[in-house]
CSV table of N, CA and C in Angstrom, one decimal:
chain,number,residue,atom,x,y,z
J,1,UNK,N,-0.4,-22.6,16.4
J,1,UNK,CA,0.5,-22.1,17.4
J,1,UNK,C,0.8,-23.2,18.5
J,2,UNK,N,0.1,-24.3,18.4
J,2,UNK,CA,0.3,-25.3,19.4
J,2,UNK,C,1.7,-25.8,19.6
J,3,UNK,N,2.4,-25.9,18.5
J,3,UNK,CA,3.8,-26.4,18.5
J,3,UNK,C,4.9,-25.3,18.7
J,4,UNK,N,4.4,-24.0,18.9
J,4,UNK,CA,5.3,-22.9,19.0
J,4,UNK,C,5.9,-22.7,20.4
J,5,UNK,N,7.1,-22.3,20.4
J,5,UNK,CA,7.7,-21.9,21.7
J,5,UNK,C,7.3,-20.5,22.1
J,6,UNK,N,7.6,-20.0,23.3
J,6,UNK,CA,7.2,-18.7,23.7
J,6,UNK,C,7.8,-17.6,22.9
J,7,UNK,N,9.0,-17.7,22.4
J,7,UNK,CA,9.6,-16.7,21.6
J,7,UNK,C,8.9,-16.6,20.2
J,8,UNK,N,8.6,-17.7,19.6
J,8,UNK,CA,7.8,-17.6,18.3
J,8,UNK,C,6.4,-17.0,18.5
J,9,UNK,N,5.7,-17.4,19.6
J,9,UNK,CA,4.4,-16.8,19.9
J,9,UNK,C,4.5,-15.3,20.1
J,10,UNK,N,5.4,-14.9,20.9
J,10,UNK,CA,5.6,-13.5,21.3
J,10,UNK,C,6.0,-12.7,20.0
J,11,UNK,N,6.9,-13.3,19.2
J,11,UNK,CA,7.3,-12.5,18.0
J,11,UNK,C,6.2,-12.4,17.0
J,12,UNK,N,5.3,-13.4,16.9
J,12,UNK,CA,4.2,-13.3,16.0
J,12,UNK,C,3.2,-12.2,16.5
J,13,UNK,N,2.9,-12.2,17.7
J,13,UNK,CA,1.9,-11.2,18.3
J,13,UNK,C,2.5,-9.8,18.2
J,14,UNK,N,3.8,-9.7,18.4
J,14,UNK,CA,4.5,-8.4,18.3
J,14,UNK,C,4.4,-7.9,16.8
J,15,UNK,N,4.6,-8.8,15.9
J,15,UNK,CA,4.5,-8.4,14.5
J,15,UNK,C,3.1,-8.0,14.2
J,16,UNK,N,2.1,-8.8,14.6
J,16,UNK,CA,0.7,-8.5,14.4
J,16,UNK,C,0.4,-7.1,15.0
J,17,UNK,N,0.8,-6.8,16.2
J,17,UNK,CA,0.5,-5.5,16.8
J,17,UNK,C,1.1,-4.4,16.0
J,18,UNK,N,2.3,-4.6,15.5
J,18,UNK,CA,3.0,-3.6,14.7
J,18,UNK,C,2.4,-3.3,13.3
J,19,UNK,N,2.0,-4.4,12.7
J,19,UNK,CA,1.5,-4.3,11.3
J,19,UNK,C,0.0,-4.2,11.1
J,20,UNK,N,-0.8,-4.5,12.1
J,20,UNK,CA,-2.2,-4.6,11.9
J,20,UNK,C,-2.8,-3.3,11.4
J,21,UNK,N,-2.5,-2.2,12.1
J,21,UNK,CA,-3.1,-0.9,11.7
J,21,UNK,C,-2.7,-0.4,10.3
J,22,UNK,N,-1.3,-0.4,10.0
J,22,UNK,CA,-1.0,0.0,8.7
J,22,UNK,C,-1.5,-0.9,7.6
J,23,UNK,N,-1.6,-2.2,7.9
J,23,UNK,CA,-2.1,-3.1,6.9
J,23,UNK,C,-3.6,-2.8,6.6
J,24,UNK,N,-4.4,-2.5,7.7
J,24,UNK,CA,-5.8,-2.2,7.5
J,24,UNK,C,-5.9,-0.9,6.7
J,25,UNK,N,-5.1,0.1,7.0
J,25,UNK,CA,-5.2,1.4,6.3
J,25,UNK,C,-4.9,1.2,4.8
J,26,UNK,N,-3.9,0.4,4.4
J,26,UNK,CA,-3.6,0.3,3.0
J,26,UNK,C,-4.6,-0.6,2.4
J,27,UNK,N,-5.1,-1.6,3.1
J,27,UNK,CA,-6.2,-2.4,2.5
J,27,UNK,C,-7.5,-1.6,2.2
J,28,UNK,N,-7.8,-0.7,3.2
J,28,UNK,CA,-9.0,0.1,3.0
J,28,UNK,C,-8.8,1.0,1.8
J,29,UNK,N,-7.6,1.6,1.6
J,29,UNK,CA,-7.3,2.5,0.5
J,29,UNK,C,-7.5,1.7,-0.8
J,30,UNK,N,-7.0,0.5,-0.9
J,30,UNK,CA,-7.0,-0.3,-2.1
J,30,UNK,C,-8.4,-0.9,-2.3
J,31,UNK,N,-9.2,-1.2,-1.3
J,31,UNK,CA,-10.5,-1.8,-1.4
J,31,UNK,C,-11.7,-0.9,-1.3
J,32,UNK,N,-11.5,0.2,-0.5
J,32,UNK,CA,-12.6,1.1,-0.4
J,32,UNK,C,-13.7,0.7,0.5
J,33,UNK,N,-13.5,-0.3,1.3
J,33,UNK,CA,-14.5,-0.9,2.2
J,33,UNK,C,-13.9,-1.4,3.5
J,34,UNK,N,-14.4,-0.9,4.6
J,34,UNK,CA,-13.9,-1.4,5.9
J,34,UNK,C,-14.0,-3.0,6.0
J,35,UNK,N,-15.2,-3.5,5.6
J,35,UNK,CA,-15.4,-4.9,5.7
J,35,UNK,C,-14.4,-5.7,4.8
J,36,UNK,N,-14.3,-5.2,3.6
J,36,UNK,CA,-13.3,-5.9,2.7
J,36,UNK,C,-11.9,-5.8,3.2
J,37,UNK,N,-11.5,-4.6,3.7
J,37,UNK,CA,-10.2,-4.5,4.2
J,37,UNK,C,-9.9,-5.4,5.4
J,38,UNK,N,-10.9,-5.4,6.3
J,38,UNK,CA,-10.7,-6.3,7.4
J,38,UNK,C,-10.6,-7.7,7.0
J,39,UNK,N,-11.4,-8.2,6.1
J,39,UNK,CA,-11.4,-9.6,5.7
J,39,UNK,C,-10.0,-9.9,5.0
J,40,UNK,N,-9.5,-9.0,4.2
J,40,UNK,CA,-8.3,-9.3,3.5
J,40,UNK,C,-7.1,-9.3,4.5
J,41,UNK,N,-7.1,-8.4,5.5
J,41,UNK,CA,-6.1,-8.4,6.5
J,41,UNK,C,-6.1,-9.6,7.4
J,42,UNK,N,-7.3,-10.0,7.8
J,42,UNK,CA,-7.5,-11.2,8.6
J,42,UNK,C,-6.9,-12.4,7.9
J,43,UNK,N,-7.3,-12.5,6.6
J,43,UNK,CA,-6.8,-13.7,5.8
J,43,UNK,C,-5.3,-13.6,5.7
J,44,UNK,N,-4.7,-12.4,5.5
J,44,UNK,CA,-3.3,-12.3,5.4
J,44,UNK,C,-2.6,-12.7,6.7
J,45,UNK,N,-3.1,-12.3,7.9
J,45,UNK,CA,-2.5,-12.7,9.1
J,45,UNK,C,-2.7,-14.2,9.4
J,46,UNK,N,-3.8,-14.8,9.0
J,46,UNK,CA,-4.0,-16.2,9.1
J,46,UNK,C,-3.0,-17.0,8.3
J,47,UNK,N,-2.7,-16.5,7.1
J,47,UNK,CA,-1.7,-17.1,6.2
J,47,UNK,C,-0.3,-17.0,6.8
J,48,UNK,N,0.0,-15.7,7.3
J,48,UNK,CA,1.3,-15.5,7.9
J,48,UNK,C,1.5,-16.3,9.1
J,49,UNK,N,0.4,-16.5,9.9
J,49,UNK,CA,0.5,-17.3,11.1
J,49,UNK,C,0.8,-18.8,10.7
J,50,UNK,N,0.2,-19.2,9.7
J,50,UNK,CA,0.5,-20.6,9.3
J,50,UNK,C,1.9,-20.8,8.8
J,51,UNK,N,2.6,-19.8,8.4
J,51,UNK,CA,3.9,-19.9,7.9
J,51,UNK,C,5.0,-19.2,8.8
J,52,UNK,N,4.5,-18.8,10.0
J,52,UNK,CA,5.4,-18.0,10.8
J,52,UNK,C,6.7,-18.6,11.2
J,53,UNK,N,6.7,-19.9,11.6
J,53,UNK,CA,8.0,-20.5,12.0
J,53,UNK,C,8.9,-20.5,10.8
J,54,UNK,N,8.4,-20.8,9.6
J,54,UNK,CA,9.3,-20.7,8.4
J,54,UNK,C,9.8,-19.3,8.1
J,55,UNK,N,8.9,-18.3,8.3
J,55,UNK,CA,9.2,-16.9,8.0
J,55,UNK,C,10.3,-16.4,8.9
J,56,UNK,N,10.4,-16.9,10.1
J,56,UNK,CA,11.4,-16.5,11.1
J,56,UNK,C,12.8,-16.9,10.6
J,57,UNK,N,12.9,-17.8,9.7
J,57,UNK,CA,14.2,-18.3,9.1
J,57,UNK,C,14.6,-17.6,7.8
J,58,UNK,N,13.7,-16.8,7.2
J,58,UNK,CA,14.0,-16.1,5.9
J,58,UNK,C,14.7,-14.8,6.2
J,59,UNK,N,15.3,-14.3,5.2
J,59,UNK,CA,16.0,-13.0,5.3
J,59,UNK,C,15.1,-11.8,5.5
J,60,UNK,N,14.0,-11.7,4.8
J,60,UNK,CA,13.1,-10.6,4.8
J,60,UNK,C,11.7,-11.0,5.1
J,61,UNK,N,11.4,-11.4,6.3
J,61,UNK,CA,10.0,-11.8,6.6
J,61,UNK,C,9.0,-10.7,6.4
J,62,UNK,N,9.4,-9.4,6.7
J,62,UNK,CA,8.4,-8.3,6.5
J,62,UNK,C,8.0,-8.1,5.1
J,63,UNK,N,9.0,-8.3,4.2
J,63,UNK,CA,8.8,-8.2,2.8
J,63,UNK,C,7.8,-9.3,2.3
J,64,UNK,N,8.1,-10.5,2.8
J,64,UNK,CA,7.2,-11.6,2.5
J,64,UNK,C,5.8,-11.4,3.0
J,65,UNK,N,5.7,-10.9,4.2
J,65,UNK,CA,4.3,-10.5,4.7
J,65,UNK,C,3.6,-9.5,3.9
J,66,UNK,N,4.4,-8.5,3.4
J,66,UNK,CA,3.8,-7.5,2.5
J,66,UNK,C,3.2,-8.1,1.3
J,67,UNK,N,4.0,-9.0,0.7
J,67,UNK,CA,3.5,-9.7,-0.5
J,67,UNK,C,2.3,-10.5,-0.2
J,68,UNK,N,2.2,-11.2,0.9
J,68,UNK,CA,1.0,-11.9,1.3
J,68,UNK,C,-0.2,-11.0,1.4
J,69,UNK,N,0.0,-9.8,2.1
J,69,UNK,CA,-1.1,-8.9,2.2
J,69,UNK,C,-1.6,-8.4,0.8
J,70,UNK,N,-0.7,-8.1,-0.1
J,70,UNK,CA,-1.1,-7.7,-1.4
J,70,UNK,C,-1.8,-8.8,-2.1
J,71,UNK,N,-1.4,-10.0,-1.9
J,71,UNK,CA,-2.1,-11.1,-2.6
J,71,UNK,C,-3.5,-11.3,-2.0
J,72,UNK,N,-3.7,-11.1,-0.7
J,72,UNK,CA,-5.0,-11.2,-0.1
J,72,UNK,C,-5.9,-10.0,-0.6
J,73,UNK,N,-5.3,-8.9,-0.7
J,73,UNK,CA,-6.1,-7.7,-1.2
J,73,UNK,C,-6.5,-8.0,-2.6
J,74,UNK,N,-5.6,-8.5,-3.4
J,74,UNK,CA,-6.0,-8.8,-4.8
J,74,UNK,C,-7.1,-9.9,-4.9
J,75,UNK,N,-7.0,-10.9,-4.0
J,75,UNK,CA,-8.0,-11.9,-4.0
J,75,UNK,C,-9.4,-11.3,-3.6
J,76,UNK,N,-9.4,-10.4,-2.6
J,76,UNK,CA,-10.6,-9.7,-2.2
J,76,UNK,C,-11.2,-8.9,-3.3
J,77,UNK,N,-10.3,-8.2,-4.1
J,77,UNK,CA,-10.8,-7.4,-5.2
J,77,UNK,C,-11.4,-8.3,-6.3
J,78,UNK,N,-10.8,-9.4,-6.5
J,78,UNK,CA,-11.3,-10.4,-7.5
J,78,UNK,C,-12.6,-11.0,-7.1
J,79,UNK,N,-12.7,-11.3,-5.8
J,79,UNK,CA,-13.9,-11.8,-5.2
J,79,UNK,C,-15.1,-10.9,-5.3
J,80,UNK,N,-14.8,-9.6,-5.2
J,80,UNK,CA,-15.8,-8.6,-5.3
J,80,UNK,C,-15.9,-8.0,-6.7
J,81,UNK,N,-15.1,-8.5,-7.6
J,81,UNK,CA,-15.1,-8.1,-9.0
J,81,UNK,C,-14.9,-6.6,-9.1
J,82,UNK,N,-13.9,-6.1,-8.3
J,82,UNK,CA,-13.7,-4.7,-8.4
J,82,UNK,C,-12.2,-4.4,-8.8
J,83,UNK,N,-12.0,-3.3,-9.4
J,83,UNK,CA,-10.7,-2.9,-9.8
J,83,UNK,C,-10.1,-2.1,-8.6
J,84,UNK,N,-8.8,-2.2,-8.4
J,84,UNK,CA,-8.2,-1.4,-7.3
J,84,UNK,C,-8.4,0.1,-7.5
J,85,UNK,N,-8.8,0.8,-6.5
J,85,UNK,CA,-9.1,2.2,-6.6
J,85,UNK,C,-8.4,2.9,-5.4
J,86,UNK,N,-7.1,3.4,-5.6
J,86,UNK,CA,-6.6,4.1,-4.5
J,86,UNK,C,-7.3,5.4,-4.3
J,87,UNK,N,-8.0,5.6,-3.2
J,87,UNK,CA,-8.8,6.8,-2.9
J,87,UNK,C,-8.9,7.0,-1.4
J,88,UNK,N,-9.0,8.3,-1.1
J,88,UNK,CA,-9.2,8.6,0.3
J,88,UNK,C,-10.4,9.6,0.3
J,89,UNK,N,-11.6,9.1,0.8
J,89,UNK,CA,-12.8,9.9,0.7
J,89,UNK,C,-12.6,11.2,1.5
J,90,UNK,N,-11.9,11.1,2.6
J,90,UNK,CA,-11.7,12.3,3.5
J,90,UNK,C,-11.0,13.4,2.7
J,91,UNK,N,-10.1,13.0,1.9
J,91,UNK,CA,-9.4,14.0,1.1
J,91,UNK,C,-10.3,14.7,0.1
J,92,UNK,N,-11.2,13.9,-0.6
J,92,UNK,CA,-12.2,14.5,-1.5
J,92,UNK,C,-13.1,15.5,-0.7
J,93,UNK,N,-13.6,15.1,0.4
J,93,UNK,CA,-14.5,16.0,1.2
J,93,UNK,C,-13.8,17.2,1.7
J,94,UNK,N,-12.5,17.1,2.1
J,94,UNK,CA,-11.8,18.3,2.6
J,94,UNK,C,-11.6,19.3,1.4
J,95,UNK,N,-11.2,18.8,0.3
J,95,UNK,CA,-11.0,19.7,-0.9
J,95,UNK,C,-12.3,20.4,-1.3
J,96,UNK,N,-13.4,19.6,-1.4
J,96,UNK,CA,-14.6,20.2,-1.8
J,96,UNK,C,-15.2,21.2,-0.8
J,97,UNK,N,-14.9,21.0,0.4
J,97,UNK,CA,-15.5,21.9,1.4
J,97,UNK,C,-14.8,23.3,1.5
J,98,UNK,N,-13.6,23.4,0.8
J,98,UNK,CA,-12.9,24.7,0.8
J,98,UNK,C,-13.2,25.6,-0.3
J,99,UNK,N,-14.3,25.3,-1.1
J,99,UNK,CA,-14.8,26.1,-2.1
J,99,UNK,C,-14.1,25.9,-3.5
J,100,UNK,N,-13.4,24.8,-3.6
J,100,UNK,CA,-12.7,24.4,-4.9
J,100,UNK,C,-13.8,24.1,-5.9
J,101,UNK,N,-13.6,24.4,-7.2
J,101,UNK,CA,-14.6,24.0,-8.2
J,101,UNK,C,-14.6,22.5,-8.2
J,102,UNK,N,-15.8,21.9,-7.9
J,102,UNK,CA,-15.9,20.5,-7.7
J,102,UNK,C,-15.7,19.8,-9.0
J,103,UNK,N,-16.2,20.3,-10.1
J,103,UNK,CA,-16.0,19.6,-11.4
J,103,UNK,C,-14.5,19.5,-11.8
J,104,UNK,N,-13.8,20.7,-11.7
J,104,UNK,CA,-12.4,20.7,-12.0
J,104,UNK,C,-11.6,19.8,-11.1
J,105,UNK,N,-11.9,19.8,-9.8
J,105,UNK,CA,-11.2,19.0,-8.9
J,105,UNK,C,-11.4,17.5,-9.2
J,106,UNK,N,-12.7,17.1,-9.4
J,106,UNK,CA,-13.0,15.7,-9.7
J,106,UNK,C,-12.4,15.3,-11.0
J,107,UNK,N,-12.4,16.1,-12.0
J,107,UNK,CA,-11.7,15.7,-13.3
J,107,UNK,C,-10.2,15.5,-13.1
J,108,UNK,N,-9.6,16.4,-12.4
J,108,UNK,CA,-8.2,16.2,-12.1
J,108,UNK,C,-7.9,15.0,-11.3
J,109,UNK,N,-8.7,14.8,-10.3
J,109,UNK,CA,-8.5,13.6,-9.4
J,109,UNK,C,-8.6,12.3,-10.1
J,110,UNK,N,-9.7,12.2,-11.0
J,110,UNK,CA,-9.8,11.0,-11.8
J,110,UNK,C,-8.6,10.8,-12.7
J,111,UNK,N,-8.2,11.8,-13.3
J,111,UNK,CA,-7.0,11.7,-14.2
J,111,UNK,C,-5.8,11.3,-13.3
J,112,UNK,N,-5.6,11.8,-12.2
J,112,UNK,CA,-4.4,11.5,-11.3
J,112,UNK,C,-4.5,10.0,-10.9
J,113,UNK,N,-5.7,9.6,-10.3
J,113,UNK,CA,-5.8,8.2,-9.9
J,113,UNK,C,-5.7,7.2,-11.0
J,114,UNK,N,-6.2,7.6,-12.2
J,114,UNK,CA,-6.0,6.7,-13.3
J,114,UNK,C,-4.5,6.5,-13.6
J,115,UNK,N,-3.7,7.6,-13.5
J,115,UNK,CA,-2.3,7.5,-13.7
J,115,UNK,C,-1.7,6.7,-12.6
J,116,UNK,N,-2.1,6.8,-11.3
J,116,UNK,CA,-1.5,6.1,-10.2
J,116,UNK,C,-1.8,4.6,-10.4
J,117,UNK,N,-2.9,4.2,-10.9
J,117,UNK,CA,-3.2,2.8,-11.2
J,117,UNK,C,-2.3,2.2,-12.2
J,118,UNK,N,-1.7,3.0,-13.1
J,118,UNK,CA,-0.8,2.5,-14.1
J,118,UNK,C,0.7,2.4,-13.6
J,119,UNK,N,0.9,2.7,-12.4
J,119,UNK,CA,2.3,2.5,-11.8
J,119,UNK,C,2.4,1.1,-11.5
J,120,UNK,N,3.7,0.6,-11.3
J,120,UNK,CA,3.9,-0.7,-10.9
J,120,UNK,C,3.4,-0.9,-9.5
J,121,UNK,N,3.1,-2.1,-9.0
J,121,UNK,CA,2.6,-2.3,-7.7
J,121,UNK,C,3.5,-1.7,-6.6
J,122,UNK,N,4.8,-1.9,-6.7
J,122,UNK,CA,5.7,-1.3,-5.7
J,122,UNK,C,5.7,0.2,-5.7
J,123,UNK,N,5.6,0.8,-6.9
J,123,UNK,CA,5.6,2.2,-6.9
J,123,UNK,C,4.3,2.8,-6.4
J,124,UNK,N,3.2,2.1,-6.7
J,124,UNK,CA,1.8,2.5,-6.3
J,124,UNK,C,1.8,2.4,-4.7
J,125,UNK,N,2.3,1.3,-4.2
J,125,UNK,CA,2.3,1.1,-2.7
J,125,UNK,C,3.1,2.2,-2.1
J,126,UNK,N,4.3,2.5,-2.6
J,126,UNK,CA,5.1,3.5,-2.0
J,126,UNK,C,4.4,4.9,-2.0
J,127,UNK,N,3.8,5.2,-3.1
J,127,UNK,CA,3.0,6.5,-3.3
J,127,UNK,C,1.9,6.5,-2.3
J,128,UNK,N,1.1,5.5,-2.2
J,128,UNK,CA,0.0,5.5,-1.3
J,128,UNK,C,0.4,5.6,0.2
J,129,UNK,N,1.4,4.9,0.6
J,129,UNK,CA,1.9,4.9,1.9
J,129,UNK,C,2.5,6.3,2.2
J,130,UNK,N,3.4,6.8,1.3
J,130,UNK,CA,4.1,8.0,1.6
J,130,UNK,C,3.2,9.2,1.5
J,131,UNK,N,2.4,9.3,0.4
J,131,UNK,CA,1.7,10.5,0.2
J,131,UNK,C,0.2,10.4,0.6
J,132,UNK,N,-0.4,9.2,0.4
J,132,UNK,CA,-1.8,9.0,0.8
J,132,UNK,C,-1.9,8.9,2.3
J,133,UNK,N,-1.0,8.2,2.9
J,133,UNK,CA,-1.1,8.0,4.4
J,133,UNK,C,-0.1,8.8,5.1
J,134,UNK,N,0.7,9.6,4.4
J,134,UNK,CA,1.7,10.5,5.0
J,134,UNK,C,2.7,9.8,5.9
J,135,UNK,N,3.1,8.6,5.5
J,135,UNK,CA,4.2,7.9,6.2
J,135,UNK,C,5.5,8.4,5.8
J,136,UNK,N,6.4,8.4,6.7
J,136,UNK,CA,7.8,8.8,6.4
J,136,UNK,C,8.4,7.7,5.6
J,137,UNK,N,9.6,8.0,5.0
J,137,UNK,CA,10.3,7.0,4.2
J,137,UNK,C,10.6,5.8,5.0
J,138,UNK,N,11.0,6.1,6.2
J,138,UNK,CA,11.4,5.0,7.2
J,138,UNK,C,10.2,4.1,7.5
J,139,UNK,N,9.1,4.7,7.8
J,139,UNK,CA,7.9,3.9,8.1
J,139,UNK,C,7.3,3.2,6.9
J,140,UNK,N,7.4,3.8,5.7
J,140,UNK,CA,7.0,3.1,4.5
J,140,UNK,C,7.9,1.9,4.3
J,141,UNK,N,9.2,2.0,4.5
J,141,UNK,CA,10.1,0.9,4.3
J,141,UNK,C,9.8,-0.2,5.3
J,142,UNK,N,9.5,0.2,6.5
J,142,UNK,CA,9.1,-0.8,7.5
J,142,UNK,C,7.9,-1.6,7.1
J,143,UNK,N,6.8,-0.9,6.7
J,143,UNK,CA,5.6,-1.6,6.3
J,143,UNK,C,5.8,-2.5,5.1
J,144,UNK,N,6.5,-2.0,4.1
J,144,UNK,CA,6.7,-2.8,2.9
J,144,UNK,C,7.8,-3.8,3.1
J,145,UNK,N,8.6,-3.7,4.1
J,145,UNK,CA,9.6,-4.7,4.4
J,145,UNK,C,10.8,-4.6,3.4
J,146,UNK,N,11.1,-3.3,3.1
J,146,UNK,CA,12.2,-3.1,2.2
J,146,UNK,C,13.1,-2.0,2.8
J,147,UNK,N,14.2,-1.7,2.2
J,147,UNK,CA,15.2,-0.7,2.6
J,147,UNK,C,14.6,0.7,2.3
J,148,UNK,N,15.0,1.7,3.1
J,148,UNK,CA,14.6,3.1,2.8
J,148,UNK,C,15.0,3.5,1.4
J,149,UNK,N,16.2,3.1,1.0
J,149,UNK,CA,16.7,3.4,-0.4
J,149,UNK,C,15.8,2.9,-1.5
J,150,UNK,N,15.2,1.7,-1.2
J,150,UNK,CA,14.2,1.2,-2.2
J,150,UNK,C,13.0,2.0,-2.3
J,151,UNK,N,12.5,2.5,-1.1
J,151,UNK,CA,11.3,3.4,-1.1
J,151,UNK,C,11.6,4.7,-1.9
J,152,UNK,N,12.8,5.3,-1.6
J,152,UNK,CA,13.2,6.5,-2.3
J,152,UNK,C,13.2,6.3,-3.8
J,153,UNK,N,13.8,5.2,-4.2
J,153,UNK,CA,13.9,4.8,-5.6
J,153,UNK,C,12.5,4.6,-6.2
J,154,UNK,N,11.7,3.9,-5.5
J,154,UNK,CA,10.3,3.7,-6.1
J,154,UNK,C,9.5,5.0,-6.2
J,155,UNK,N,9.7,5.9,-5.2
J,155,UNK,CA,9.0,7.2,-5.2
J,155,UNK,C,9.6,8.0,-6.4
J,156,UNK,N,10.9,8.0,-6.6
J,156,UNK,CA,11.5,8.8,-7.7
J,156,UNK,C,11.0,8.2,-9.0
J,157,UNK,N,11.0,6.9,-9.2
J,157,UNK,CA,10.5,6.3,-10.4
J,157,UNK,C,9.0,6.6,-10.6
J,158,UNK,N,8.2,6.6,-9.5
J,158,UNK,CA,6.8,6.9,-9.6
J,158,UNK,C,6.5,8.3,-10.0
J,159,UNK,N,7.3,9.3,-9.4
J,159,UNK,CA,7.1,10.7,-9.8
J,159,UNK,C,7.4,10.9,-11.3
J,160,UNK,N,8.5,10.3,-11.8
J,160,UNK,CA,8.9,10.4,-13.2
J,160,UNK,C,7.7,9.8,-14.1
J,161,UNK,N,7.3,8.6,-13.7
J,161,UNK,CA,6.2,8.0,-14.5
J,161,UNK,C,4.9,8.8,-14.4
J,162,UNK,N,4.6,9.3,-13.2
J,162,UNK,CA,3.3,10.1,-13.1
J,162,UNK,C,3.4,11.4,-14.0
J,163,UNK,N,4.6,12.0,-14.0
J,163,UNK,CA,4.7,13.2,-14.8
J,163,UNK,C,4.5,12.9,-16.3
J,164,UNK,N,5.1,11.8,-16.7
J,164,UNK,CA,4.8,11.3,-18.1
J,164,UNK,C,3.4,11.1,-18.3
J,165,UNK,N,2.7,10.3,-17.5
J,165,UNK,CA,1.3,10.0,-17.6
J,165,UNK,C,0.4,11.2,-17.6
J,166,UNK,N,0.8,12.1,-16.8
J,166,UNK,CA,-0.1,13.3,-16.6
J,166,UNK,C,0.2,14.4,-17.7
J,167,UNK,N,1.2,14.1,-18.5
J,167,UNK,CA,1.5,15.1,-19.6
J,167,UNK,C,2.2,16.3,-19.1
J,168,UNK,N,3.0,16.3,-18.0
J,168,UNK,CA,3.6,17.5,-17.6
J,168,UNK,C,4.6,18.0,-18.6
J,169,UNK,N,4.7,19.3,-18.9
J,169,UNK,CA,5.7,19.8,-19.9
J,169,UNK,C,7.1,19.6,-19.4
J,170,UNK,N,8.0,19.4,-20.4
J,170,UNK,CA,9.4,19.3,-20.1
J,170,UNK,C,10.0,20.6,-19.9
J,171,UNK,N,11.0,20.7,-19.0
J,171,UNK,CA,11.7,21.9,-18.7
J,171,UNK,C,12.9,22.0,-19.7
J,172,UNK,N,13.5,23.1,-19.9
J,172,UNK,CA,14.6,23.3,-20.8
J,172,UNK,C,15.7,22.2,-20.7
J,173,UNK,N,16.0,21.7,-19.5
J,173,UNK,CA,17.0,20.7,-19.4
J,173,UNK,C,16.5,19.2,-19.6
J,174,UNK,N,15.2,19.1,-20.1
J,174,UNK,CA,14.6,17.8,-20.4
J,174,UNK,C,13.8,17.2,-19.3
J,175,UNK,N,13.9,17.7,-18.1
J,175,UNK,CA,13.2,17.2,-17.0
J,175,UNK,C,11.7,17.6,-17.1
J,176,UNK,N,10.8,16.8,-16.6
J,176,UNK,CA,9.4,17.2,-16.6
J,176,UNK,C,9.1,17.9,-15.3
J,177,UNK,N,8.3,18.9,-15.4
J,177,UNK,CA,7.9,19.7,-14.2
J,177,UNK,C,6.4,19.9,-14.2
J,178,UNK,N,5.9,20.0,-13.0
J,178,UNK,CA,4.4,20.3,-12.8
J,178,UNK,C,4.2,21.7,-12.9
J,179,UNK,N,3.2,22.2,-13.6
J,179,UNK,CA,2.9,23.6,-13.7
J,179,UNK,C,1.5,23.8,-13.0
J,180,UNK,N,1.4,24.9,-12.3
J,180,UNK,CA,0.1,25.1,-11.6
J,180,UNK,C,-0.6,26.3,-12.1
């Protein structure tokens, strides 16, 4: 930061303030550990800081930053020799506390998360942000550094793929639907 002007310094810290919390949330979901999530996010911001002046000149710096974050999360997973596991422990606890059959719920959840892991990275990220963290399409787009239309497209593709992977029956017009 030594060679940065005030505008560059302020823009970086504004970016950090805006993205730190959502980056930590997504890293935690993907890594399952506060310590691992914090380490991955710190490394991501260190890398982003080292490239900040260059990033200010590119068309989509938020998208580049998102790619950096995912790279650091992957590095953290590899360092800990863990597979990515999108999970929210609070969601498990809430469902189990309402009297749901724990075995049936757990089996269904494992099947669902196995299917989510088979989505493309962009689809998986859109699903986690939109449904796992309850972000709006607009907020998901901001975090991922893409257009809202891209998020809607990724979610539509993810739903279609999940229905295939989960074996949802086809409706008479050929669309797959979820039955309860």
